[in-house]
Coordinates of C-alpha atoms in Angstrom, one line a residue:
X1 CA 7.0 37.8 -10.3
X2 CA 6.3 36.8 -13.9
X3 CA 2.6 36.5 -14.6
X4 CA 3.0 33.0 -16.2
X5 CA 4.3 31.7 -12.8
X6 CA 1.2 32.8 -11.0
X7 CA -1.0 31.3 -13.8
X8 CA 0.9 28.0 -13.5
X9 CA 0.2 27.9 -9.8
X10 CA -3.5 28.6 -10.3
X11 CA -3.6 25.8 -12.9
X12 CA -2.0 23.4 -10.4
X13 CA -4.5 24.5 -7.8
X14 CA -7.3 23.7 -10.3
X15 CA -5.8 20.2 -10.8
X16 CA -5.9 19.6 -7.0
X17 CA -9.5 20.9 -7.0
X18 CA -10.5 18.4 -9.6
X19 CA -8.9 15.5 -7.7
X20 CA -10.4 16.6 -4.5
X21 CA -13.9 16.4 -6.1
X22 CA -13.7 12.6 -5.6
X23 CA -13.7 13.2 -1.8
X24 CA -16.3 16.0 -1.7
X25 CA -18.6 14.1 0.7
X26 CA -15.9 14.8 3.3
X27 CA -16.1 18.3 4.9
X28 CA -12.4 18.9 4.7
X29 CA -12.2 18.2 1.0
X30 CA -15.4 20.2 0.3
X31 CA -13.8 23.1 2.2
X32 CA -10.5 22.7 0.3
X33 CA -12.5 22.8 -3.0
X34 CA -14.3 26.0 -1.9
X35 CA -11.1 27.7 -0.8
X36 CA -9.4 26.9 -4.1
X37 CA -12.5 28.2 -6.0
X38 CA -12.2 31.5 -4.1
X39 CA -8.5 31.7 -4.9
X40 CA -9.1 31.0 -8.6
X41 CA -12.0 33.5 -8.6
X42 CA -9.7 36.1 -7.0
X43 CA -7.2 35.5 -9.8
X44 CA -9.8 35.7 -12.5
X45 CA -11.1 39.1 -11.3
X46 CA -8.3 40.9 -13.1
X47 CA -7.2 42.5 -9.9
X48 CA -4.1 43.8 -11.5
X49 CA -6.1 46.6 -13.2
X50 CA -7.8 47.8 -10.0
X51 CA -6.5 50.6 -7.9
X52 CA -4.9 50.1 -4.5
X53 CA -7.6 49.8 -1.9
X54 CA -7.0 50.8 1.7
X55 CA -9.7 50.1 4.2
X56 CA -10.0 51.6 7.7
X57 CA -11.5 49.0 10.0
X58 CA -12.0 48.6 13.7
X59 CA -14.6 48.5 16.5
X60 CA -17.2 51.0 17.6
X61 CA -16.0 54.5 18.7
X62 CA -12.3 54.1 17.9
X63 CA -12.2 57.1 15.6
X64 CA -12.1 55.5 12.2
X65 CA -14.2 58.2 10.6
X66 CA -12.1 61.0 12.1
X67 CA -8.9 59.3 10.8
X68 CA -10.6 59.0 7.4
X69 CA -11.4 62.7 7.4
X70 CA -7.9 63.6 8.6
X71 CA -6.3 61.5 5.8
X72 CA -8.5 63.1 3.2
X73 CA -7.7 66.5 4.6
X74 CA -11.3 67.6 5.0
X75 CA -13.0 67.8 8.4
X76 CA -16.3 65.9 8.8
X77 CA -16.2 64.3 5.4
X78 CA -17.4 61.1 7.0
X79 CA -19.8 60.9 10.0
X80 CA -17.8 60.6 13.2
X81 CA -20.6 60.1 15.7
X82 CA -20.9 56.4 16.7
X83 CA -24.6 56.9 17.2
X84 CA -25.0 57.9 13.6
X85 CA -22.3 55.6 12.2
X86 CA -23.8 52.5 13.9
X87 CA -27.0 52.8 11.8
X88 CA -25.6 53.9 8.4
X89 CA -25.4 51.2 5.7
X90 CA -23.1 53.1 3.4
X91 CA -19.4 53.0 3.0
X92 CA -17.6 56.3 2.7
X93 CA -15.1 56.1 -0.1
X94 CA -12.4 58.5 -1.4
X95 CA -11.7 57.5 -5.0
X96 CA -11.0 59.3 -8.3
X97 CA -13.7 59.1 -11.0
X98 CA -11.6 56.7 -13.2
X99 CA -11.0 54.4 -10.2
X100 CA -14.7 54.1 -9.1
X101 CA -15.6 51.8 -12.0
X102 CA -13.3 49.1 -10.7
X103 CA -14.8 49.0 -7.2
X104 CA -17.3 46.1 -6.5
X105 CA -19.6 48.2 -4.4
X106 CA -23.2 49.2 -5.4
X107 CA -24.5 52.7 -5.0
X108 CA -26.8 51.4 -2.2
X109 CA -23.7 50.4 -0.2
X110 CA -21.3 53.2 -1.0
X111 CA -21.1 57.0 -0.8
X112 CA -18.2 58.6 -2.7
X113 CA -16.8 61.8 -1.2
X114 CA -15.5 64.6 -3.3
X115 CA -11.9 64.2 -2.2
X116 CA -9.6 61.7 -3.8
X117 CA -6.0 60.7 -2.8
X118 CA -3.5 60.1 -5.6
X119 CA -2.9 56.4 -6.4
X120 CA -5.2 54.9 -3.7
X121 CA -8.8 54.3 -2.8
X122 CA -9.5 55.0 0.9
X123 CA -12.6 53.4 2.5
X124 CA -14.2 54.2 5.9
X125 CA -15.7 50.8 6.9
X126 CA -18.6 50.2 9.3
X127 CA -17.8 48.8 12.7
X128 CA -16.5 45.2 12.8
X129 CA -18.3 44.7 16.2
X130 CA -21.6 46.0 15.0
X131 CA -24.8 44.2 16.0
X132 CA -26.5 45.1 12.7
X133 CA -26.2 42.2 10.2
X134 CA -26.2 44.5 7.2
X135 CA -23.4 46.6 8.5
X136 CA -21.5 43.5 9.4
X137 CA -21.9 42.2 5.9
X138 CA -20.7 45.4 4.3
X139 CA -17.7 45.5 6.7
X140 CA -16.7 41.9 5.9
X141 CA -17.0 42.5 2.1
X142 CA -14.9 45.6 2.4
X143 CA -12.2 43.8 4.3
X144 CA -12.2 41.0 1.7
X145 CA -11.6 43.3 -1.3
X146 CA -9.1 45.6 0.4
X147 CA -5.4 45.3 -0.3
X148 CA -4.2 47.1 2.8
X149 CA -6.2 47.3 6.1
X150 CA -5.7 50.0 8.7
X151 CA -6.9 48.4 12.0
X152 CA -7.8 51.1 14.4
X153 CA -8.2 50.6 18.1
X154 CA -8.0 52.5 21.4
X155 CA -6.3 51.8 24.7
X156 CA -9.6 50.7 26.2
X157 CA -10.5 48.4 23.3
X158 CA -7.2 46.6 22.7
X159 CA -8.8 43.3 23.7
X160 CA -11.9 43.6 21.6
X161 CA -12.6 39.9 20.9
X162 CA -14.7 40.3 17.7
X163 CA -12.2 42.7 16.1
X164 CA -9.3 40.4 17.0
X165 CA -11.2 37.4 15.5
X166 CA -11.5 39.4 12.2
X167 CA -7.8 40.2 12.3
X168 CA -6.9 36.6 12.9
X169 CA -9.2 35.5 10.0
X170 CA -7.5 37.8 7.5
X171 CA -4.0 38.1 9.2
X172 CA -2.1 36.1 6.6
X173 CA -4.1 37.2 3.5
X174 CA -3.8 41.0 3.9
X175 CA -1.3 43.7 4.5
X176 CA -1.9 45.6 7.7
X177 CA -1.2 48.9 9.5
X178 CA -2.2 49.1 13.2
X179 CA -3.2 52.4 14.7
X180 CA -3.9 53.0 18.4
X181 CA -6.0 56.2 18.5
X182 CA -6.8 58.3 21.5
X183 CA -3.5 57.6 23.2
X184 CA -4.0 60.7 25.3
X185 CA -6.9 59.0 27.1
X186 CA -4.6 56.3 28.6
X187 CA -3.0 56.6 32.0
X188 CA 0.4 55.4 30.7
X189 CA 2.7 57.0 28.2
X190 CA 2.8 56.3 24.4
X191 CA 5.9 54.1 24.6
X192 CA 4.4 51.7 27.1
X193 CA 1.2 51.6 25.0
X194 CA 3.3 50.7 21.9
X195 CA 5.1 47.9 23.7
X196 CA 1.9 46.4 25.0
X197 CA 0.3 46.8 21.5
X198 CA 3.3 45.0 19.8
X199 CA 3.1 42.1 22.3
X200 CA -0.6 41.7 21.6
X201 CA 0.0 41.8 17.8
X202 CA 2.7 39.1 18.1
X203 CA 0.2 36.9 19.9
X204 CA -2.0 37.3 16.8
X205 CA 0.8 36.2 14.5
X206 CA 2.5 39.4 13.5
X207 CA 6.2 38.9 14.4
X208 CA 7.9 42.0 13.3
X209 CA 5.4 44.9 13.4
X210 CA 7.5 47.8 14.5
X211 CA 7.2 49.6 11.1
X212 CA 3.5 49.2 10.9
X213 CA 2.4 50.2 14.4
X214 CA 1.4 53.8 15.3
X215 CA 0.2 55.2 18.6
X216 CA -1.3 58.7 18.4
X217 CA -4.3 60.9 19.0
X218 CA -5.9 61.8 15.6
X219 CA -7.1 65.1 16.9
X220 CA -3.4 66.1 17.3
X221 CA -2.6 66.4 13.6
X222 CA 0.8 68.0 14.1
X223 CA 1.9 65.1 16.3
X224 CA 5.0 63.4 14.7
X225 CA 3.5 59.9 15.1
X226 CA 0.4 60.9 13.2
X227 CA 2.4 62.6 10.5
X228 CA 4.5 59.4 10.0
X229 CA 1.2 57.4 9.9
X230 CA -0.3 59.7 7.3
X231 CA 2.9 59.6 5.2
X232 CA 2.9 55.8 5.3
X233 CA -0.7 55.6 4.1
X234 CA -0.7 58.2 1.3
X235 CA 2.9 57.9 0.2
X236 CA 3.6 57.5 -3.5
X237 CA 3.7 53.9 -4.6
X238 CA 5.0 52.7 -8.0
X239 CA 2.7 50.7 -10.3
X240 CA 5.2 47.9 -10.3
X241 CA 5.0 47.6 -6.5
X242 CA 1.2 47.8 -6.6
X243 CA 1.2 45.0 -9.1
X244 CA 3.4 42.9 -6.8
X245 CA 1.0 43.5 -4.0
X246 CA -1.9 42.2 -6.1
X247 CA 0.2 39.1 -6.9
X248 CA 1.1 38.7 -3.3
X249 CA -2.6 38.8 -2.3
X250 CA -3.4 36.1 -4.9
X251 CA -0.6 33.9 -3.5
X252 CA -1.8 34.5 0.1
X253 CA -5.3 33.5 -0.9
X254 CA -3.9 30.4 -2.5
X255 CA -1.9 29.5 0.5
X256 CA -4.9 30.1 2.7
X257 CA -6.9 27.6 0.7
X258 CA -4.5 24.9 2.1
X259 CA -3.6 26.3 5.5
X260 CA -6.9 27.4 6.9
X261 CA -8.3 25.4 9.8
X262 CA -5.4 22.9 9.6
X263 CA -6.8 21.3 6.5
X264 CA -3.5 19.7 5.5
X265 CA -3.0 18.3 9.0
X266 CA -6.5 16.8 9.0
X267 CA -5.9 15.3 5.5
X268 CA -2.7 13.7 6.7
X269 CA -4.5 12.3 9.7
X270 CA -7.2 11.0 7.4
X271 CA -4.5 9.3 5.3
X272 CA -2.9 7.7 8.3
X273 CA -6.3 6.5 9.5
X274 CA -7.0 4.9 6.1
X275 CA -3.5 3.3 6.1
X276 CA -4.0 1.9 9.6
X277 CA -7.4 0.5 8.6
X278 CA -5.8 -1.1 5.6
X279 CA -3.0 -2.7 7.6
X280 CA -5.5 -4.2 10.1
X281 CA -7.7 -5.5 7.3
X282 CA -4.7 -6.9 5.4
X283 CA -3.7 -8.8 8.5
X284 CA -7.2 -10.2 8.8
X285 CA -7.2 -11.0 5.1
X286 CA -4.0 -13.0 5.4
X287 CA -5.5 -15.0 8.2
X288 CA -8.7 -15.7 6.3
X289 CA -6.8 -16.7 3.1
X290 CA -4.5 -18.9 5.2
X291 CA -7.6 -20.7 6.7
X292 CA -9.0 -21.2 3.2
X293 CA -5.8 -22.5 1.6
X294 CA -5.4 -24.9 4.6
X295 CA -9.0 -26.2 4.4
X296 CA -9.6 -29.8 3.6
X297 CA -11.6 -29.1 0.4
X298 CA -8.9 -26.9 -1.1
X299 CA -6.2 -29.3 0.1
X300 CA -7.7 -32.3 -1.7
X301 CA -8.4 -30.3 -4.8
X302 CA -4.8 -29.1 -4.8
X303 CA -3.5 -32.6 -4.5
X304 CA -5.5 -33.7 -7.5
X305 CA -4.3 -30.8 -9.6
X306 CA -0.8 -31.5 -8.5
X307 CA -1.1 -35.1 -9.7
X308 CA -2.4 -33.9 -13.1
X309 CA 0.4 -31.5 -13.6
X310 CA 3.0 -33.9 -12.4
X311 CA 1.9 -36.8 -14.7
X312 CA 1.8 -34.3 -17.6
X313 CA 5.3 -33.1 -16.9
X314 CA 6.6 -36.7 -16.5
X315 CA 5.0 -37.8 -19.7
X316 CA 6.9 -35.0 -21.6
X317 CA 10.2 -36.2 -20.2
X318 CA 12.3 -39.2 -21.2
X319 CA 10.6 -41.6 -19.0
X320 CA 11.5 -44.6 -21.2
X321 CA 9.6 -47.7 -20.1
X322 CA 7.2 -45.8 -17.9
X323 CA 5.8 -43.7 -20.8
X324 CA 2.7 -45.9 -21.4
X325 CA 1.7 -45.9 -17.8
X326 CA 2.4 -42.1 -17.4
X327 CA 0.5 -41.4 -20.6
X328 CA -2.5 -43.3 -19.2
X329 CA -2.2 -41.6 -15.9
X330 CA -2.1 -38.2 -17.7
X331 CA -5.2 -39.1 -19.6
X332 CA -7.0 -40.1 -16.3
X333 CA -5.8 -36.9 -14.5
X334 CA -6.7 -34.3 -17.2
X335 CA -6.7 -30.6 -16.8
X336 CA -10.3 -30.6 -15.5
X337 CA -8.6 -31.0 -12.1
X338 CA -7.2 -27.5 -12.5
X339 CA -10.6 -26.1 -13.2
X340 CA -12.0 -28.0 -10.3
X341 CA -9.3 -26.5 -8.0
X342 CA -10.1 -23.0 -9.2
X343 CA -13.8 -23.5 -8.7
X344 CA -13.2 -24.9 -5.2
X345 CA -11.0 -22.0 -4.2
X346 CA -13.5 -19.5 -5.6
X347 CA -16.4 -21.3 -3.8
X348 CA -14.4 -21.3 -0.5
X349 CA -13.7 -17.6 -0.8
X350 CA -17.4 -16.9 -1.6
X351 CA -18.6 -18.8 1.4
X352 CA -16.0 -17.4 3.9
X353 CA -17.8 -15.3 6.5
X354 CA -14.5 -13.9 7.5
X355 CA -13.9 -12.5 4.1
X356 CA -17.5 -11.2 3.8
X357 CA -17.1 -9.3 7.1
X358 CA -13.7 -8.1 6.0
X359 CA -15.0 -6.5 2.8
X360 CA -17.9 -5.1 4.7
X361 CA -15.5 -3.5 7.2
X362 CA -13.5 -2.1 4.3
X363 CA -16.5 -0.3 3.0
X364 CA -17.5 0.9 6.4
X365 CA -14.0 2.3 7.1
X366 CA -14.4 4.4 4.0
X367 CA -18.0 5.5 4.8
X368 CA -17.0 6.4 8.4
X369 CA -14.6 9.0 6.9
X370 CA -17.4 10.4 4.8
X371 CA -15.7 9.3 1.6
X372 CA -17.7 8.3 -1.4
X373 CA -18.0 4.7 -2.6
X374 CA -18.3 3.6 -6.2
X375 CA -21.8 3.2 -7.3
X376 CA -21.3 -0.2 -9.0
X377 CA -18.7 -2.8 -9.9
X378 CA -17.9 -3.9 -6.3
X379 CA -19.3 -7.4 -6.7
X380 CA -17.3 -7.7 -10.0
X381 CA -14.1 -6.6 -8.2
X382 CA -14.6 -9.2 -5.5
X383 CA -15.4 -12.0 -8.0
X384 CA -12.3 -11.1 -9.9
X385 CA -10.3 -11.2 -6.7
X386 CA -11.7 -14.6 -5.8
X387 CA -10.7 -15.9 -9.3
X388 CA -7.3 -14.4 -9.0
X389 CA -6.8 -16.1 -5.7
X390 CA -7.7 -19.5 -7.4
X391 CA -5.4 -18.9 -10.3
X392 CA -2.5 -17.9 -7.9
X393 CA -3.0 -21.2 -6.0
X394 CA -3.1 -23.1 -9.3
X395 CA 0.1 -21.4 -10.3
X396 CA 1.8 -22.5 -7.1
X397 CA 0.6 -26.1 -7.5
X398 CA 1.8 -26.2 -11.0
X399 CA 5.2 -24.7 -10.1
X400 CA 5.5 -27.2 -7.2
X401 CA 4.6 -30.1 -9.6
X402 CA 7.2 -29.0 -12.2
X403 CA 9.8 -28.5 -9.5
X404 CA 9.1 -32.0 -8.0
X405 CA 9.3 -33.7 -11.4
X406 CA 12.7 -32.0 -12.1
X407 CA 14.2 -32.7 -8.7
X408 CA 17.1 -35.1 -8.2
X409 CA 14.9 -37.4 -6.0
X410 CA 12.5 -37.9 -8.9
X411 CA 15.4 -38.5 -11.3
X412 CA 16.5 -41.2 -8.9
X413 CA 13.1 -42.8 -8.7
X414 CA 12.9 -42.8 -12.5
X415 CA 16.2 -44.5 -12.7
X416 CA 15.2 -47.2 -10.2
X417 CA 11.8 -47.6 -12.0
X418 CA 13.5 -48.2 -15.4
X419 CA 16.1 -50.5 -13.9
X420 CA 14.1 -53.7 -13.7
X421 CA 12.5 -53.5 -17.2
X422 CA 15.9 -52.7 -18.6
X423 CA 17.3 -55.9 -17.0
X424 CA 14.4 -57.9 -18.4
X425 CA 14.9 -56.3 -21.9
X426 CA 18.6 -57.1 -21.8
X427 CA 17.8 -60.7 -20.9
X428 CA 15.4 -61.0 -23.7
X429 CA 17.8 -59.5 -26.2
X430 CA 20.6 -61.8 -25.0
X431 CA 18.3 -64.8 -25.5
X432 CA 17.4 -63.6 -29.0
X433 CA 21.0 -63.0 -30.0
X434 CA 22.3 -66.3 -28.7
X435 CA 19.4 -68.1 -30.5
X436 CA 20.2 -66.3 -33.7
X437 CA 23.9 -67.1 -33.5
X438 CA 23.1 -70.8 -32.9
X439 CA 20.7 -70.8 -35.7
X440 CA 17.8 -71.8 -33.5
X441 CA 14.5 -70.2 -34.2
X442 CA 12.6 -69.0 -31.1
X443 CA 8.9 -69.8 -30.9
X444 CA 6.4 -67.0 -31.3
X445 CA 5.2 -67.5 -27.7
X446 CA 8.6 -66.3 -26.6
X447 CA 8.1 -62.9 -28.0
X448 CA 4.6 -62.6 -26.6
X449 CA 5.9 -63.7 -23.2
X450 CA 8.9 -61.3 -23.5
X451 CA 6.7 -58.3 -24.2
X452 CA 4.4 -59.2 -21.3
X453 CA 7.3 -59.7 -18.9
X454 CA 8.9 -56.4 -20.0
X455 CA 5.6 -54.6 -19.5
X456 CA 5.0 -56.3 -16.1
X457 CA 8.6 -55.2 -15.1
X458 CA 7.6 -51.6 -15.6
X459 CA 4.7 -51.8 -13.2
X460 CA 6.7 -51.8 -9.9
X461 CA 8.6 -48.7 -11.2
X462 CA 5.4 -46.9 -12.1
X463 CA 4.0 -47.7 -8.6
X464 CA 7.2 -46.4 -7.1
X465 CA 6.9 -43.1 -9.0
X466 CA 3.2 -42.8 -8.4
X467 CA 3.8 -43.4 -4.7
X468 CA 6.5 -40.7 -4.6
X469 CA 4.2 -38.2 -6.3
X470 CA 1.5 -39.0 -3.7
X471 CA 3.9 -38.4 -0.9
X472 CA 5.1 -35.1 -2.5
X473 CA 1.4 -34.0 -2.9
X474 CA 0.9 -34.5 0.8
X475 CA 3.6 -32.0 1.4
X476 CA 1.7 -29.4 -0.6
X477 CA 1.2 -26.1 1.3
X478 CA -0.4 -23.7 -1.2
X479 CA -0.7 -20.1 0.0
X480 CA -2.2 -17.1 -1.7
X481 CA 0.9 -15.0 -2.6
X482 CA 1.4 -11.4 -1.7
X483 CA -0.2 -9.0 -4.1
X484 CA 0.4 -5.3 -4.5
X485 CA -3.3 -4.5 -4.3
X486 CA -5.7 -6.5 -2.2
X487 CA -8.2 -4.0 -0.8
X488 CA -9.0 -2.0 -4.0
X489 CA -11.5 0.4 -2.3
X490 CA -9.0 1.5 0.4
X491 CA -6.0 1.4 -1.8
X492 CA -7.6 3.5 -4.5
X493 CA -8.5 6.2 -2.0
X494 CA -5.2 6.1 -0.3
X495 CA -3.4 6.6 -3.6
X496 CA -5.7 9.5 -4.6
X497 CA -5.2 11.1 -1.2
X498 CA -1.4 10.7 -1.4
X499 CA -1.5 12.4 -4.9
X500 CA -3.5 15.3 -3.6
X501 CA -1.2 15.8 -0.6
X502 CA 1.9 15.5 -2.8
X503 CA 0.6 18.1 -5.3
X504 CA -0.5 20.4 -2.4
X505 CA 3.0 20.2 -0.9
X506 CA 4.6 21.1 -4.2
X507 CA 2.2 23.9 -4.8
X508 CA 2.7 25.2 -1.2
X509 CA 6.5 25.2 -1.5
X510 CA 6.4 27.1 -4.9
X511 CA 3.9 29.7 -3.6
X512 CA 5.9 30.3 -0.4
X513 CA 9.0 30.8 -2.5
X514 CA 7.4 33.3 -4.7
X515 CA 5.7 35.0 -1.8
X516 CA 9.0 35.5 0.1
X517 CA 10.5 37.1 -3.0
X518 CA 7.6 39.5 -3.2
X519 CA 7.8 40.3 0.5
X520 CA 11.4 41.3 0.2
X521 CA 10.6 43.7 -2.6
X522 CA 7.7 45.5 -0.9
X523 CA 8.7 48.0 1.9
X524 CA 6.7 47.5 5.1
X525 CA 6.7 51.3 5.7
X526 CA 4.5 51.8 2.7
X527 CA 2.6 48.5 2.4
X528 CA 2.3 47.3 5.9
X529 CA 2.9 43.9 7.4
X530 CA 1.3 40.4 7.2
X531 CA 1.2 37.4 9.4
X532 CA 2.9 34.2 8.3
X533 CA 0.8 31.8 6.2
X534 CA 1.0 29.2 9.0
X535 CA -1.1 31.5 11.1
X536 CA -4.1 30.3 9.1
X537 CA -4.0 27.0 10.9
X538 CA -4.8 28.5 14.3

């Protein structure tokens, strides 16, 4: 695996960490942040320069110290008495002088033996099931820094709960060898012990463990099984393979950050809960908005605004004889009606108890999930929402007015309205022309009367048009149109959570791909086995 690929994955994890900080009041997101920090810390330790660390771990009295001494080839190099080992606070470590500086253990916790094995650091770990807190701390720290763990048990301790819990916790993050010591003390043969051991390991998440399971008695050093075990542990490993193992450990730590304790599943459930809450609130919001838009106050204000827009649109058209009347009506119904409608809608939204309860429930649905709310700006958001609702209703009223004025029915009304004054005007013109041809001068009163009659003839038409507009305004049914974002608090958090899950899914897929390639390159006979990453979710 190229180093830049691992660096890119770590950078992506850092991006997810930063986005998850907005949800850090929630335990799951706080845990995700902590896990990612551990993975990034592991990457930044410069693990590639450290030697290969193999830790021997297990319960009390399983023969860990004896196996450590046998692998080092020196009898009694580590205390083997459980009565002594149970109270010691020091690790027993076999490491060369140049490798010791890379180990994260203090001199108070570690005792270095005089024997070193080529290419590896071998550690005899305190009992995992110890009742002493200090020993338990040292054991856990040793397991956390080890690259390969030799888990030692005996026929009578195969079901040790505490040991098994430690195995489960680290199953997918470490490489493992499993050794059943003291096989000669069992009342069944070694093959049956092996089959039973394999079944138990499969239950812990290790599917194919045949190459990493050994059943022997450590005091029988010439036993073929123990010889194979020793060769697997101290076999020569290339620097390239060790480097791949370090990269694999970093990838496993990264996958564990997302898979542990079913974090992703719980985040998906949180996302679905938020979406369900939003759907319920949107349904309530539609009902509340519908009640407001159908209210008598908004209805009357909308009719007045409709008349203002309609008269304005008609006055801008070729209304012929109706123009003076429409101009006067436009002047009487000015655009203040639009501001009045907007104010009435905003006032209705403000006074709506249904909306107040709805926005309170929106905040509560977020707080119930232990998600942070913005410190300020909520009232401003709601006020802007109310204003937008008023503007949207005004927009509908205006469009309805323009459509009504442009309709064929209104064109017919305008034609009928202009018909009578046209006939009167034609009659006046006919009288004027005939008088002119007969050389008779019409009195000035004729022209005054003609103008008044023509103007009076426009009045029925204007009343017809005005009445039709009144009837059309009664059919007004303004509704708040659908908007992409209505519940800003919920929608923002849903969007942020979807982004985190999407980035997590992409990172998980990339890490799994790289991990599978590394696994195929590392032989299990030399590097042990590991449980699948999905095992973290148990």
